[in-house]
Every structure is written in C-alpha cells, then in structure tokens.
Coordinates of C-alpha atoms in Angstrom, one line a residue:
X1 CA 176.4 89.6 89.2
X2 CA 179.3 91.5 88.6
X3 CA 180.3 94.4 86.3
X4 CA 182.2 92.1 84.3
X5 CA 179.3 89.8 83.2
X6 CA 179.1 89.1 79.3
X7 CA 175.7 89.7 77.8
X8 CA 174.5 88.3 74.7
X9 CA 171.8 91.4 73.1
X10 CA 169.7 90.5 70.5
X11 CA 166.1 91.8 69.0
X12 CA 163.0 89.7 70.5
X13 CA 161.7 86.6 69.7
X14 CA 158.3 84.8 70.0
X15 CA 160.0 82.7 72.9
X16 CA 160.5 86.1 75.0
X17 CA 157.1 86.7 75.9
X18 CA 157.3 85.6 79.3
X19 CA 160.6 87.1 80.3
X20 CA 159.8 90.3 78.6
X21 CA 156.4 90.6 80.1
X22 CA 157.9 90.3 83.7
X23 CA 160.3 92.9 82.8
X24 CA 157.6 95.4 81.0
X25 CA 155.4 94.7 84.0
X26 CA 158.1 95.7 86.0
X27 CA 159.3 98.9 84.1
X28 CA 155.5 99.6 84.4
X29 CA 155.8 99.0 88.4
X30 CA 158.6 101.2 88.6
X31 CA 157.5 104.5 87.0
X32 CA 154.4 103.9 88.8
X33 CA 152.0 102.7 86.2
X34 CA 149.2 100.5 87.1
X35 CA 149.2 96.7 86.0
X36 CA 147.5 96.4 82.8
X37 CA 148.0 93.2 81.6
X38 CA 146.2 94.2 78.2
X39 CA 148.6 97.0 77.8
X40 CA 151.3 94.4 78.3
X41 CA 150.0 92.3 75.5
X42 CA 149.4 94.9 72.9
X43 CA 153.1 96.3 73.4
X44 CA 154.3 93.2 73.3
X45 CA 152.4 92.3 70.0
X46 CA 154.0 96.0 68.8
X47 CA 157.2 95.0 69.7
X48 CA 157.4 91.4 68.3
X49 CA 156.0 92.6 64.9
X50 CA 157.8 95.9 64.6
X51 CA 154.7 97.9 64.3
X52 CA 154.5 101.6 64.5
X53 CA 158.6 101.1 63.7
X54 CA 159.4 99.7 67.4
X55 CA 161.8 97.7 67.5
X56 CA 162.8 95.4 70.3
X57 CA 166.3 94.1 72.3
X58 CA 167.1 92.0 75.2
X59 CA 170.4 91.1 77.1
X60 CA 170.8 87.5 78.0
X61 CA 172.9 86.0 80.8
X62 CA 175.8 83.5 80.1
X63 CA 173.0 81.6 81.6
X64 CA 170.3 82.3 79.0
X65 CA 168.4 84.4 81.5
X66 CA 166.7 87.6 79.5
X67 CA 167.6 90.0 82.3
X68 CA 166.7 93.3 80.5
X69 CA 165.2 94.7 77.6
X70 CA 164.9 97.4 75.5
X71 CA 162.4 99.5 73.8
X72 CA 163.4 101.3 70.7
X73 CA 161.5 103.2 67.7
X74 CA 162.6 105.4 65.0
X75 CA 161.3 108.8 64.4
X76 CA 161.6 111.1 61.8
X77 CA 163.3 114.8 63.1
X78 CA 162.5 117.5 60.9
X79 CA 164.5 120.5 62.1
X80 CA 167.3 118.1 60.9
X81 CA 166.0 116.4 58.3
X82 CA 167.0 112.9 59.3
X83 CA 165.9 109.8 61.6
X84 CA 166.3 109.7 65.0
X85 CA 166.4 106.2 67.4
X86 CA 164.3 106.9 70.4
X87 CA 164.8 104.5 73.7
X88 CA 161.0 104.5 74.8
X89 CA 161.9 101.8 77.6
X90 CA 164.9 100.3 79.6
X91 CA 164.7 97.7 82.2
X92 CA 166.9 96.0 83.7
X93 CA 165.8 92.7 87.1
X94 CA 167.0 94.4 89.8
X95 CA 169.2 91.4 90.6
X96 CA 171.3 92.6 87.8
X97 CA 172.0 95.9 87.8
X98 CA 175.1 97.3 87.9
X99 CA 176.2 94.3 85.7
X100 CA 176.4 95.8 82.5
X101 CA 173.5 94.9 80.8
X102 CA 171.8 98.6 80.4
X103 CA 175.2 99.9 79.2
X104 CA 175.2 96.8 77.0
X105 CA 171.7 97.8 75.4
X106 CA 172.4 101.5 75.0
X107 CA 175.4 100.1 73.2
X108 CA 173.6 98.0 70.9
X109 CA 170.8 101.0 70.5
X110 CA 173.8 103.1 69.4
X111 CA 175.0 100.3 66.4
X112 CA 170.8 100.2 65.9
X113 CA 171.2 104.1 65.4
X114 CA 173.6 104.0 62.9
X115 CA 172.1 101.1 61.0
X116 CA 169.1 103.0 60.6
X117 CA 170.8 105.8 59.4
X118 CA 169.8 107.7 62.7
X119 CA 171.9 110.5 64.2
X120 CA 171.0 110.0 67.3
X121 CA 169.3 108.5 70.2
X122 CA 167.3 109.7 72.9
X123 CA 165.3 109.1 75.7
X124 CA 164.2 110.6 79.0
X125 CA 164.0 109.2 82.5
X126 CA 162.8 110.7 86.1
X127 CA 165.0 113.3 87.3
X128 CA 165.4 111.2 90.9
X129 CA 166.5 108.6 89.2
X130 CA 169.6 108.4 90.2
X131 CA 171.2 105.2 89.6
X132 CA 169.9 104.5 85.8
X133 CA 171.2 107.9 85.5
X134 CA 174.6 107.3 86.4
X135 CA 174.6 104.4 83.7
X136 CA 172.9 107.4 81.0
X137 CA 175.7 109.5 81.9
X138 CA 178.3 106.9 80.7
X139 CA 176.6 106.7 77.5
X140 CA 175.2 109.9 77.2
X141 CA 174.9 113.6 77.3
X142 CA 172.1 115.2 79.4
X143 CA 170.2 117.6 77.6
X144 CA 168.7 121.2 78.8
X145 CA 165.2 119.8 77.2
X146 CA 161.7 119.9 79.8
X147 CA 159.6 117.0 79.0
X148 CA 156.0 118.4 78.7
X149 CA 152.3 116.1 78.3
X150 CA 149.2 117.5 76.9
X151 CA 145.6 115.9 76.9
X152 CA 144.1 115.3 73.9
X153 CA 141.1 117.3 73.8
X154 CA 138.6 114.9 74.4
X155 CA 140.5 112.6 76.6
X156 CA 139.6 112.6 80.2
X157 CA 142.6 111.6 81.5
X158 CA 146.0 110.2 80.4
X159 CA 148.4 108.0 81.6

C-alpha cells in the first residue's frame, strides 16, 4: 500500500469480530503479551458495547479489509476539570503500515475528542518504538510524563 491509500474509519460493528480479534491479538503479540483468547473476548465484548466508556474505531481498505483499529475511552481529568480521550490501543497489519491508516485513526480520535467535549488525547507507547512514533509525532506532542505501574495489594502479579 501506499501513503496515499483512502481509508474509510468508522466505530465497530458486530461483523468486526474477526478482523478485530486478529488485530488485538496482534497488538497483544507485539507489546509482548501472552495470547489470551478470553482476554480477547472480554475486550472485545467492552468495546462492541461501549462499556466502561470505551469506544471503538477501525480503518477499512478501498477493499473493505479492516486493517487497523483503535481503542479509545474517555476519562475524566480533574486538575482541569474536563474530559480527556485516551487511545488505550493502536494497531495497524503490518502489511499496511506506512499507508495512512494510524494517522487516519488518530485523526478521527481527534474529531472523537472534540465530540465528546474532550481537550485532549493521549496515549503512551514503548520508547523503542520507533516507527509508530514517527506517525505520534505527526499528530502529536511528546510529553516529559514517566509512565509508572503499581500492584494492587493483593495481586500477585500483573500484566
């Protein structure tokens, strides 16, 4: 594909659940996160009924191939006092990268953003990873921010 490729990017329907599984399984793959296809299946029944305020978008080939997705939620940002659209996950095949579609999506998450009355979105990625990054940078402004996890206290591990 080229850089010039036309997406279609719309919200997720019932008929996705196969493409978007492939892709979440391979988000999954690439960060390193075990196959769970339960885990799969609940996030995809999250996404496809907007629970816990996800929300979620695909882009769609000229040839009606779903070739990337999307994972977005609002959250509430109370230093500011206003909404805020968080990009949980962004996929894109590998055979179509570099064609547009993640600038596409982040496009669309920005239109989402201001639907929802949001003033902003944000998401984080690895620091090696260079070539989503150079997409981010198109879109967006790198913050000074260090991502930090904590345990619950009676978990034994997380994930």
């Amino acid at each position: 594909m080229t850089s010039t490729t036309a997406y279609r990017i719309r919200d997720i329907q019932p008929g996705d659940a196969e493409s978007w599984a492939r892709l979440y399984s391979g988000y999954r793959s690439f960060y390193e996160v075990s196959a769970d296809d339960a885990a799969v299946a609940t996030t995809w029944a999250w996404m496809l009924g907007r629970l816990h305020g996800l929300r979620g978008i695909v882009a769609v080939a000229p040839g009606g191939e779903v070739v990337a997705l999307a994972n977005l939620r609002l959250f509430a940002r109370p230093s500011v006092g206003k909404m805020g659209l968080y990009l949980d996950d962004l996929f894109t095949l590998p055979s179509s990268r570099g064609s547009g579609a993640a600038g596409a999506l982040l496009a669309r998450a920005a239109e989402i953003a201001a639907e929802e009355g949001a003033n902003v979105v944000r998401w984080i990625t690895a620091s090696d990873n260079v070539k989503a990054r150079s997409v981010y940078d198109a879109h967006a402004t790198a913050t000074p921010w260090v991502t930090y996890d904590m345990k619950p206290s009676n978990a034994p591990s997380m994930v």
